[in-house]
Coordinates of C-alpha atoms in Angstrom, one line a residue:
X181 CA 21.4 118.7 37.4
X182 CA 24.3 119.6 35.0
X183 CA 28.3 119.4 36.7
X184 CA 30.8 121.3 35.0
X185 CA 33.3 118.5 35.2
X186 CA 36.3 121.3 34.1
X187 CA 35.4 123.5 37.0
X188 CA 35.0 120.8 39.4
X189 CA 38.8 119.4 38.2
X190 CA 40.1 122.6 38.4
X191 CA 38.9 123.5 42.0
X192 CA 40.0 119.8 43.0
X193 CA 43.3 120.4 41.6
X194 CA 43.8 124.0 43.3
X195 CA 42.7 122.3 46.7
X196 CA 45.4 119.5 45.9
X197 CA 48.4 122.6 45.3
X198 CA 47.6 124.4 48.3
X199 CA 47.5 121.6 50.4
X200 CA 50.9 120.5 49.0
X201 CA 52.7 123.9 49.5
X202 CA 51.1 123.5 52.8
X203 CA 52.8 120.8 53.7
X204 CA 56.1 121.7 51.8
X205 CA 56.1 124.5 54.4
X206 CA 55.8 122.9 57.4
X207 CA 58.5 120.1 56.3
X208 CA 60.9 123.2 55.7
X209 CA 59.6 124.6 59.4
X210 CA 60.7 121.6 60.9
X211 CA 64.1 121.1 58.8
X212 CA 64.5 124.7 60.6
X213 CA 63.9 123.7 63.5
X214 CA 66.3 120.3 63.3
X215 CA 68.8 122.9 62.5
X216 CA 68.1 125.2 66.0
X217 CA 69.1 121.8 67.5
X218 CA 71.6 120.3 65.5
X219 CA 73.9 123.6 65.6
X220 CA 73.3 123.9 69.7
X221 CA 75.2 122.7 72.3
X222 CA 79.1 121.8 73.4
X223 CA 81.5 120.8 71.2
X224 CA 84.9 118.9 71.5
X225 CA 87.4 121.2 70.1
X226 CA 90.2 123.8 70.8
X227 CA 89.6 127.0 73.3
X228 CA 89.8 130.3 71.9
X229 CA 89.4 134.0 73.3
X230 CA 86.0 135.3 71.8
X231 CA 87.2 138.3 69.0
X232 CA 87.5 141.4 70.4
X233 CA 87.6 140.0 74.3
X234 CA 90.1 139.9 76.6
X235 CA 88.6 137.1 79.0
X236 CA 85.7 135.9 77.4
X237 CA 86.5 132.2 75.6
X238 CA 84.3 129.6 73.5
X239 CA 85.1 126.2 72.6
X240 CA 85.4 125.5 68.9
X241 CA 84.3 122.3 67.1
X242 CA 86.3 119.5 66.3
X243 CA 86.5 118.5 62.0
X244 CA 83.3 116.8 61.7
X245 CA 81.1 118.1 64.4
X246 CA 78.4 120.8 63.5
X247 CA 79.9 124.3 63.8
X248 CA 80.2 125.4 67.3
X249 CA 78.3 128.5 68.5
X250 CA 80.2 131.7 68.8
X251 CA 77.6 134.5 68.2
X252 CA 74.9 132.5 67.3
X253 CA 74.6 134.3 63.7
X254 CA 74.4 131.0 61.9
X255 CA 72.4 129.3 64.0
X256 CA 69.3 131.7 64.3
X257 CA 69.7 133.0 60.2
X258 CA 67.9 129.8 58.4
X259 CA 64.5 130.2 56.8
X260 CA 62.4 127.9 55.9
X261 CA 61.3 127.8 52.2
X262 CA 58.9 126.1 50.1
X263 CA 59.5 126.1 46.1
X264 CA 56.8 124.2 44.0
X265 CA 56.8 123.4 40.6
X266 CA 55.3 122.0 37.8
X267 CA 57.0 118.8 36.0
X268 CA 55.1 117.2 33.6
X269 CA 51.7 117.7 34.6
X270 CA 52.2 117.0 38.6
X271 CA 53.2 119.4 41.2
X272 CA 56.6 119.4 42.1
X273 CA 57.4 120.6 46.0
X274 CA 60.7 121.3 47.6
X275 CA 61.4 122.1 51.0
X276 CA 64.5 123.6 52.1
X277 CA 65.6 126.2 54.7
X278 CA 68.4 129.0 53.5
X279 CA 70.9 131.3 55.2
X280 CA 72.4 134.4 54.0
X281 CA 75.7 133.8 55.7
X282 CA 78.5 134.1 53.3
X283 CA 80.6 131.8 55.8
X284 CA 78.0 128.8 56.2
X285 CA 79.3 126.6 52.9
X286 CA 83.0 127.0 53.7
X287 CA 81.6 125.3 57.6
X288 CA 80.2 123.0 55.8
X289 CA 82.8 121.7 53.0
X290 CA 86.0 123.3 55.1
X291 CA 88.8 125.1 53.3
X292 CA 92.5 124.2 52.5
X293 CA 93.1 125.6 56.2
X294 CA 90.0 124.2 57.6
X295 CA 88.4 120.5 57.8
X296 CA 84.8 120.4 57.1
X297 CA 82.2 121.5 59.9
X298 CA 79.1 119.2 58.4
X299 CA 75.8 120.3 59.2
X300 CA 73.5 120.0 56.4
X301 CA 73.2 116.2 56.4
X302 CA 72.5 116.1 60.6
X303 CA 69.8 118.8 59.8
X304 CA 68.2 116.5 56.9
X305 CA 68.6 113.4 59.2
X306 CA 67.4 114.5 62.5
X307 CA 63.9 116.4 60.9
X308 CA 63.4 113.4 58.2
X309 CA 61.2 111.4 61.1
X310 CA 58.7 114.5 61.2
X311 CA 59.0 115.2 57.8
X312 CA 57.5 111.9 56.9
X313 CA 55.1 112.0 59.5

């Protein structure tokens, strides 16, 4: 009996990278959905009127709090994302979850108008546990 120790490697190997963007995928999933929770809920700041509304009001956040919810835009536009690499011979995952809302960094590090609306550190924190599960 005569093993092809190459092929056998390379299936191992294969195996081993689809396993780890396997699990880099579900670690973004659940740094998505750590953000569905983290940017939910009351916040502590200032009333306004709701754009384009005569009656209807929301309660902005106060500086440091996660944004507060007006449309819900920001809240329901992450995805997750799993980027893999290789880096000197080993494979290389990251997961991460993205918006495409223009508006979601200036939250986040505030403007000369504006304190900063953190987010990205509660969203890390609070899906870390399940992450390293």
């Amino acid at each position: 009996m005569v093993i092809d120790l190459k092929a056998e490697v390379g299936n191992l190997l294969s195996k081993v990278t689809e396993g780890a963007k396997s699990r880099g995928y579900r670690a973004a999933n659940e740094m998505r959905n750590a953000s569905l929770q983290v940017l939910r809920g009351q916040r502590s700041g200032r009333v306004y009127k709701k754009p384009h509304s005569r009656t209807t009001t929301y309660r902005a956040s106060a500086p440091g709090e996660p944004p507060a919810v007006r449309s819900g835009g920001l809240r329901i536009s992450w995805r997750p994302v799993a980027q893999s690499e290789k880096e000197a011979g080993a494979i290389v995952v990251k997961p991460a979850i993205r918006t495409d809302k223009k508006y979601a960094p200036i939250l986040q590090d505030g403007s000369p108008k504006m304190a900063p609306r953190p987010f990205e550190e509660p969203i890390i924190e609070k899906a870390k546990p399940k992450v390293m599960e």
